[in-house]
Coordinates of N, CA and C in Angstrom, one line a residue:
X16 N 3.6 20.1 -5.7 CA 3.1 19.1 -4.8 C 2.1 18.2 -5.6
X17 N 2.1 16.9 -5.2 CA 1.6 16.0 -6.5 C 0.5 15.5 -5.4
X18 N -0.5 14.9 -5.3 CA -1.9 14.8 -4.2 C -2.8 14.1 -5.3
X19 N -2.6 13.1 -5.4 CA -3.9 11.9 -5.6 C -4.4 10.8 -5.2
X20 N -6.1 10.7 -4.8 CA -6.4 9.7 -4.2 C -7.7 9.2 -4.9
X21 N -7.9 7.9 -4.9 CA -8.5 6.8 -5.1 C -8.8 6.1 -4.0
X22 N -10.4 5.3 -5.2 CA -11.1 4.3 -3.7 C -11.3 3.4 -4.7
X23 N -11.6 2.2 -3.9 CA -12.4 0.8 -4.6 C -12.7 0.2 -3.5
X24 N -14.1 -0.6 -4.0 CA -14.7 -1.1 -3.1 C -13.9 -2.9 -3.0
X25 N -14.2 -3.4 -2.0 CA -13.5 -4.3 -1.6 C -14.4 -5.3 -1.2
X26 N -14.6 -6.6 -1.4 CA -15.7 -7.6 -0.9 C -14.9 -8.4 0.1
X27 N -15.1 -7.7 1.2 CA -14.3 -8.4 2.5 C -14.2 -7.7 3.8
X28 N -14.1 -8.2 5.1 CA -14.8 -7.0 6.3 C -12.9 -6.4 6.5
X29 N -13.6 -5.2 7.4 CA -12.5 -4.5 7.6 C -11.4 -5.3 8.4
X30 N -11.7 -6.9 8.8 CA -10.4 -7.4 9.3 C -9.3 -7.7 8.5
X31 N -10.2 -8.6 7.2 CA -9.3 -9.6 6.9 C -8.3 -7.8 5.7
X32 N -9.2 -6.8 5.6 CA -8.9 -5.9 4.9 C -6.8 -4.6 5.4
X33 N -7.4 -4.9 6.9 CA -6.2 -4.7 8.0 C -5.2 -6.1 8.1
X34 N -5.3 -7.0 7.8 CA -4.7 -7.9 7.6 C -4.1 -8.0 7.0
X35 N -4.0 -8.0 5.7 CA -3.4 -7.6 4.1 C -2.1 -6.3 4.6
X36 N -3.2 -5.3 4.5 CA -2.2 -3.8 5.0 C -1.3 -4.1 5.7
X37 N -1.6 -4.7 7.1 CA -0.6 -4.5 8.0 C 0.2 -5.4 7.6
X38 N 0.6 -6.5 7.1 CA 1.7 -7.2 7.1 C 2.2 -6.3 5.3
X39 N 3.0 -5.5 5.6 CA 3.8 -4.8 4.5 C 4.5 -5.5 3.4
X40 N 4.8 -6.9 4.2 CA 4.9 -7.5 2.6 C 4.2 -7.7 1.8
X41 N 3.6 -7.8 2.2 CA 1.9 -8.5 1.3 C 2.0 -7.3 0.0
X42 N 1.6 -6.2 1.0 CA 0.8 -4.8 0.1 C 2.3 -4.3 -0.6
X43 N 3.3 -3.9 -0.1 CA 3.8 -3.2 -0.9 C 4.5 -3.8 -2.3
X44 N 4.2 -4.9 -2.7 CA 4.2 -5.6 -3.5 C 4.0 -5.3 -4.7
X45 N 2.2 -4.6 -4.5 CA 1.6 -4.3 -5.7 C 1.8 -3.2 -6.1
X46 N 2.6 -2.3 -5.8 CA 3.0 -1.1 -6.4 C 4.0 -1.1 -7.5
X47 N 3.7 -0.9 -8.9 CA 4.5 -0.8 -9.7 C 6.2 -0.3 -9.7
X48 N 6.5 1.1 -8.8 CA 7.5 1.3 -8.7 C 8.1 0.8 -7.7
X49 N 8.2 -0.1 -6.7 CA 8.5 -1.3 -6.3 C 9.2 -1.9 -6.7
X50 N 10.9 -1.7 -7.0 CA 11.5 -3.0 -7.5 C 11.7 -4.2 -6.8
X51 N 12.4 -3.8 -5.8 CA 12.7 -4.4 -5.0 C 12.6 -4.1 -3.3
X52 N 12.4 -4.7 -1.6 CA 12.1 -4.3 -1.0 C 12.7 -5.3 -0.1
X53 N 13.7 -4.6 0.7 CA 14.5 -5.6 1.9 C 14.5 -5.5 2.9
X54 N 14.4 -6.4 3.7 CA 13.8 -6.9 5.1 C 13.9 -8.0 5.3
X55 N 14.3 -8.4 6.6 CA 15.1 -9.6 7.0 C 13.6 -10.7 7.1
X56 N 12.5 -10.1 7.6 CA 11.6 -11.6 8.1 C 9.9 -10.6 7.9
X57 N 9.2 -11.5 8.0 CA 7.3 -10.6 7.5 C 7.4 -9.7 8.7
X58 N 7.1 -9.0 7.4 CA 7.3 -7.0 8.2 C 6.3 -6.7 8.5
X59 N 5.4 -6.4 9.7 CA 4.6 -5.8 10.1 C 4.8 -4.7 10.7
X60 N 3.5 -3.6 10.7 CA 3.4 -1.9 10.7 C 4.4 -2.1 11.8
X61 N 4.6 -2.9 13.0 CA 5.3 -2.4 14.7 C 6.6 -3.1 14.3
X62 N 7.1 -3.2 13.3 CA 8.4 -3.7 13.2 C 9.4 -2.3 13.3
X63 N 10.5 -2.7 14.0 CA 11.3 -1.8 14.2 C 12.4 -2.0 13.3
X64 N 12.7 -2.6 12.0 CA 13.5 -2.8 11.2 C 13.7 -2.0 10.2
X65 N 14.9 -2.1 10.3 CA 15.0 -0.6 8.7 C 14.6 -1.8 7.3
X66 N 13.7 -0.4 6.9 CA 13.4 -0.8 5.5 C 13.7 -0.2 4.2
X67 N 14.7 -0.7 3.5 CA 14.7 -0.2 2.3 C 14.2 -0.8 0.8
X68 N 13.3 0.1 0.2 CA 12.6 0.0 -1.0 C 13.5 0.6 -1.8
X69 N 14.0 -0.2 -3.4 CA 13.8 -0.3 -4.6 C 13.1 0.5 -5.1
X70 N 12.8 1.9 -5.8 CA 12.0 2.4 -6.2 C 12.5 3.0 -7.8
X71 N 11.9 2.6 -9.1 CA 11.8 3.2 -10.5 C 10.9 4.5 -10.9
X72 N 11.0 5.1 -10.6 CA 10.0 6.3 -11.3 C 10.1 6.6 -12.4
X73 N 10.9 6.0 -13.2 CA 11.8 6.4 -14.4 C 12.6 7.0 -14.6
X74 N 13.5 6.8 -13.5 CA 15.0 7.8 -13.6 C 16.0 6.8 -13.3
X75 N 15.8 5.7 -13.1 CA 16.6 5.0 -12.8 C 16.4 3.9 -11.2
X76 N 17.0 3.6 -11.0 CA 16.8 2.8 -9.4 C 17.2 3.7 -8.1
X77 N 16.4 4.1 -7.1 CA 17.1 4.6 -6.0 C 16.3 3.9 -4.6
X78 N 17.4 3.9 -4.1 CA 16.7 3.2 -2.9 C 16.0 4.4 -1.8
X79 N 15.3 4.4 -1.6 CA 14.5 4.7 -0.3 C 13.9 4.2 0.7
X80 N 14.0 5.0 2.2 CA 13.7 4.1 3.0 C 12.0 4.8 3.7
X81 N 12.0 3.1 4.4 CA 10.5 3.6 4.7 C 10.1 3.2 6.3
X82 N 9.0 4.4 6.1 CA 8.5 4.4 7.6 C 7.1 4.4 8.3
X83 N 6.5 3.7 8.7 CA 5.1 3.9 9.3 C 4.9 5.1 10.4
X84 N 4.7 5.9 9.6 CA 3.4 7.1 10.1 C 2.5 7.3 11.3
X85 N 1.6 6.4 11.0 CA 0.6 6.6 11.9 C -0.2 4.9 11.7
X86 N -1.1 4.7 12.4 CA -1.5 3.5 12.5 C -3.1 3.5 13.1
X87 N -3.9 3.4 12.6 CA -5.2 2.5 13.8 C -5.8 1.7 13.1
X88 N -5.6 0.6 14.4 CA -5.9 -0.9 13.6 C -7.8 -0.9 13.0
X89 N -7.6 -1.5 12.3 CA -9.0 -1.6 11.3 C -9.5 -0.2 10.6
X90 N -8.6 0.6 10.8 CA -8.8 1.9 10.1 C -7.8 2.6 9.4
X91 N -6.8 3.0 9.4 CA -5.7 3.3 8.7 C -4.3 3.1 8.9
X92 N -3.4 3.7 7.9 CA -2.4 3.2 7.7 C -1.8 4.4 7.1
X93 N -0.6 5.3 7.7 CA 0.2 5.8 7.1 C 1.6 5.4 7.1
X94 N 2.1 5.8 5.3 CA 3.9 5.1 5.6 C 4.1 6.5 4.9
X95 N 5.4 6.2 5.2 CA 6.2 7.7 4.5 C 7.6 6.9 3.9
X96 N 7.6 7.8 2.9 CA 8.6 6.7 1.6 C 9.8 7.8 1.5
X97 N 11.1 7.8 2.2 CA 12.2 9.2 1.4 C 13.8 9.0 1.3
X98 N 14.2 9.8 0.9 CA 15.6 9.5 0.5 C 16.6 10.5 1.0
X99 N 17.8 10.4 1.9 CA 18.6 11.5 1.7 C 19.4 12.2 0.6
X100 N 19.0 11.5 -0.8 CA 19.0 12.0 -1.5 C 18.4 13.1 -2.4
X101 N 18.6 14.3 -2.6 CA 17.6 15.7 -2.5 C 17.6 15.1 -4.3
X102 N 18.2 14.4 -4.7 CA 17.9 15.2 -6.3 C 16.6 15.2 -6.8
X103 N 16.1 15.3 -8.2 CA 15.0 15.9 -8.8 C 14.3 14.2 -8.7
X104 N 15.0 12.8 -8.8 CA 14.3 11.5 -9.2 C 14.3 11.3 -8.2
X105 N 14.1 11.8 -7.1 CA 13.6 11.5 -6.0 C 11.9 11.8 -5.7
X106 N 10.9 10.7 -5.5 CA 9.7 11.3 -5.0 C 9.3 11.1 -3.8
X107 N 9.4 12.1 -3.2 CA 9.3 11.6 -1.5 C 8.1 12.0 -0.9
X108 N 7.2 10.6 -0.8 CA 5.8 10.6 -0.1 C 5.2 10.0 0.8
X109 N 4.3 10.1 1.3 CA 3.5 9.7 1.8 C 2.1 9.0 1.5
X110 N 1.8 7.7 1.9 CA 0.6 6.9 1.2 C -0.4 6.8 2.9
X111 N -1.7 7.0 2.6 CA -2.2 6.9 3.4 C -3.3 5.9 3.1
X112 N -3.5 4.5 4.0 CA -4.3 3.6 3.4 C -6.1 4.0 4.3
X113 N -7.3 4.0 4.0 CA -8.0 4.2 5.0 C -9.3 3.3 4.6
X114 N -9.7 2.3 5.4 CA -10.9 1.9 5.2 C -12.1 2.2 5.6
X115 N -13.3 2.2 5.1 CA -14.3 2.3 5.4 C -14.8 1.4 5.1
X116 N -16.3 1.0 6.6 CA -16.8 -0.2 6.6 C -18.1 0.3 5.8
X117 N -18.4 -0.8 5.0 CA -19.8 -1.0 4.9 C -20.5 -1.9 4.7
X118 N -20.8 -2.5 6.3 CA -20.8 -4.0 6.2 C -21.1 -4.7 5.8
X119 N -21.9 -4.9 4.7 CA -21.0 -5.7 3.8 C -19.8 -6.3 2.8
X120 N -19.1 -5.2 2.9 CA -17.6 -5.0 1.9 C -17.5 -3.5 2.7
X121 N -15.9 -3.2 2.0 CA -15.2 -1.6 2.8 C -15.1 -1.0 1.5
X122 N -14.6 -0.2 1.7 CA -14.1 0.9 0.8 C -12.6 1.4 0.9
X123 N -11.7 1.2 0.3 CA -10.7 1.5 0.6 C -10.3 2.4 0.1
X124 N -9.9 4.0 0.6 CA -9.4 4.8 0.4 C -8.0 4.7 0.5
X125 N -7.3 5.7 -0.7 CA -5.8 5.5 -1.1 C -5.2 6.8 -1.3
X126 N -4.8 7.5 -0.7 CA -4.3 8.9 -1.0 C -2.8 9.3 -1.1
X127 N -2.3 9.7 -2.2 CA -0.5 9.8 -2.0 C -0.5 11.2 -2.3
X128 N 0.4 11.6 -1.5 CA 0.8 13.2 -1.7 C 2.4 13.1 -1.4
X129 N 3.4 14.3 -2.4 CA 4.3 13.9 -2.2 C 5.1 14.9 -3.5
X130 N 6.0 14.9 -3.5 CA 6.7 16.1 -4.4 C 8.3 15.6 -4.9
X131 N 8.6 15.7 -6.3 CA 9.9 15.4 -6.5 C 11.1 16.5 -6.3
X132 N 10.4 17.7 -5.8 CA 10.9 19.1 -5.4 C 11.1 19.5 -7.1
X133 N 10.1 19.7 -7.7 CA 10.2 20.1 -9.2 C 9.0 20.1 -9.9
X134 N 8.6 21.5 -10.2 CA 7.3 21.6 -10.6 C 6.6 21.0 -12.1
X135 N 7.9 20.9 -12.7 CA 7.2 20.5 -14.1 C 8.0 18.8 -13.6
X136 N 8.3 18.1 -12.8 CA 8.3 17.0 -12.5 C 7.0 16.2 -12.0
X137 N 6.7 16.9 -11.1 CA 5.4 17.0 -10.1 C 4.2 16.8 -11.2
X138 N 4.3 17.9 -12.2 CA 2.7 17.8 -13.3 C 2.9 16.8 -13.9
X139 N 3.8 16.2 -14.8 CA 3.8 15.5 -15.5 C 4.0 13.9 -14.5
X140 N 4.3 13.8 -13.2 CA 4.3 12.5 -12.8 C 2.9 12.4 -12.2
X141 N 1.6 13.3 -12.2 CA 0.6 13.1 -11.9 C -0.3 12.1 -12.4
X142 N -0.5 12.4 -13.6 CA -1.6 11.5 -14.5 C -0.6 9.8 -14.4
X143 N 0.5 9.6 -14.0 CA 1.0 8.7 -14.1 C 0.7 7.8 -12.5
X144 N 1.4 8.5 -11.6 CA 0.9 8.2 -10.7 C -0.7 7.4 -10.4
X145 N -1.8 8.6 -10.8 CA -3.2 8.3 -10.9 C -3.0 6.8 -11.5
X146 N -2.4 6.9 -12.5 CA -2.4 4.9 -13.4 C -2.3 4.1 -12.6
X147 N -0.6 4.2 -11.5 CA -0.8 3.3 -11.2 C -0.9 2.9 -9.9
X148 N -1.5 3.8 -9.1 CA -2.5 3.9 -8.1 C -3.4 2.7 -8.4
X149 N -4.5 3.2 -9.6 CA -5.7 2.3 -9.7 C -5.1 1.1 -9.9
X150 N -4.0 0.4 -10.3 CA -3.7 -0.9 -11.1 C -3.5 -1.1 -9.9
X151 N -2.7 -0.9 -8.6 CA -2.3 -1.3 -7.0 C -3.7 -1.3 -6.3
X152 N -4.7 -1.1 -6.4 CA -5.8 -0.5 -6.1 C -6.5 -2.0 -6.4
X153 N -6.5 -2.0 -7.8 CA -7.2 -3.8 -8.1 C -6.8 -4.9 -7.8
X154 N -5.0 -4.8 -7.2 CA -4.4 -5.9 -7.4 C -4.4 -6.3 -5.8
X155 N -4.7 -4.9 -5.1 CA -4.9 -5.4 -4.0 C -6.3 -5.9 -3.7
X156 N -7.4 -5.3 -4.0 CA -8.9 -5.9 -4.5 C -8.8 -7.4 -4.4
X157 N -7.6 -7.9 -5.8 CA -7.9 -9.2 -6.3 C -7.5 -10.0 -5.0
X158 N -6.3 -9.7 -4.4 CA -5.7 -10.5 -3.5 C -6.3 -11.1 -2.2
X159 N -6.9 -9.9 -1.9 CA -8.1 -9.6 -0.7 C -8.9 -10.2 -0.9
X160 N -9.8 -10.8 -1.7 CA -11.3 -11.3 -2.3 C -10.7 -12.6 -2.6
X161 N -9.3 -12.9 -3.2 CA -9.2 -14.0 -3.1 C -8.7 -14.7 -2.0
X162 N -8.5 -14.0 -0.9 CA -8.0 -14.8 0.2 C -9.5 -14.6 1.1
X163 N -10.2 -14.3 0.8 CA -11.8 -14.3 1.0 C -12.5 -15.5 0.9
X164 N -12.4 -15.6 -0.7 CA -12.9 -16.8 -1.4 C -12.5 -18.5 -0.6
X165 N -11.2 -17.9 -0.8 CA -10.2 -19.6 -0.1 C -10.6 -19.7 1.4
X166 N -10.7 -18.5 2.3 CA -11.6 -19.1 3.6 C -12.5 -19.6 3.2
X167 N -13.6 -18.9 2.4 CA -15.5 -19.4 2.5 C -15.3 -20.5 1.9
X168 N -14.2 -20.8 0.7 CA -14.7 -22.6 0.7 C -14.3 -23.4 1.3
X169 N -13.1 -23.2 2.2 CA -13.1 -24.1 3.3 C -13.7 -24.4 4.3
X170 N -14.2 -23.5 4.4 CA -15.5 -23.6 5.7 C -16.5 -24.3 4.5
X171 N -16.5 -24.3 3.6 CA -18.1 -25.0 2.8 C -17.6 -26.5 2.9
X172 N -16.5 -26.8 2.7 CA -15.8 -28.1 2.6 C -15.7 -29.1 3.6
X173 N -15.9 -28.7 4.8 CA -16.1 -29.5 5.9 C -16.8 -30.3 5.9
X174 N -16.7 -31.3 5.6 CA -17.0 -32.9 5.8 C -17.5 -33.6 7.4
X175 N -18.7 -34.1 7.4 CA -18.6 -34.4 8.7 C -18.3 -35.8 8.8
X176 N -17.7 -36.5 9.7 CA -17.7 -37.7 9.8 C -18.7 -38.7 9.9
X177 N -20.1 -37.9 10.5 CA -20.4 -39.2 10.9 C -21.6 -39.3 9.7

């Protein structure tokens, strides 16, 4: 069983932070094993549409489908990622997104646990995993802070007429 989680701090309140998360297109994006991800229209957590993800672990392409878990708004987010496919390049997990406020910026906790049913697959896809956790970890950071930035200067930008 493969179990690793990460935090980074995030300069943004826990709305615009549930914002990002919940609309699935946004976030799942930044995940390196991510090829590709189909869905007819912007997926949000209460969408009842099948979703299938593109996923590379380095075995090749397999598709898997995905499902939201569990949900509480401004606080977490579980999806679950799997395949009826049992073989060994399959890694079928679960991502748990969880914020914590601290008002002034959150903390975003990231935890994936999950198994390719293969023990020396499992050890060796750990330290990998961990990589690219943190690189999904920044890029959602960047995205977040910059959709931060582009409110506060619009609001600085307001001109008055008279």
């Amino acid at each position: 069983m493969v179990r690793v989680n990460k935090s980074i701090t995030i300069n943004a309140d826990k709305y615009k932070i549930w914002g990002f998360l919940s609309d699935l297109s946004l976030g799942l994006n930044f995940n390196r094993f991510h090829k590709e991800i189909n869905f007819n229209r912007s997926l949000s957590i209460h969408s009842d549409q099948e979703i299938i993800v593109k996923h590379n672990f380095g075995f090749g392409v397999v598709d898997m489908n995905l499902r939201v878990l569990d949900s509480i708004k401004y606080e977490r987010l579980m999806i679950q990622e799997y395949s009826n496919d049992k073989s060994n390049k399959i890694f079928t997990h679960k991502s748990t997104f969880e914020i914590k406020d601290n008002i002034k910026s959150c903390t975003l906790d990231y935890l994936v646990t999950g198994s390719f049913n293969n023990k020396v697959a499992d050890i060796s896809f750990t330290p990998i995993l961990n990589g690219v956790m943190i690189e999904e970890l920044a890029k959602i950071k960047s995205a977040i802070e910059s959709l931060e930035n582009i409110s506060n200067t619009s609001k600085q930008k307001q001109y008055s007429p008279i």
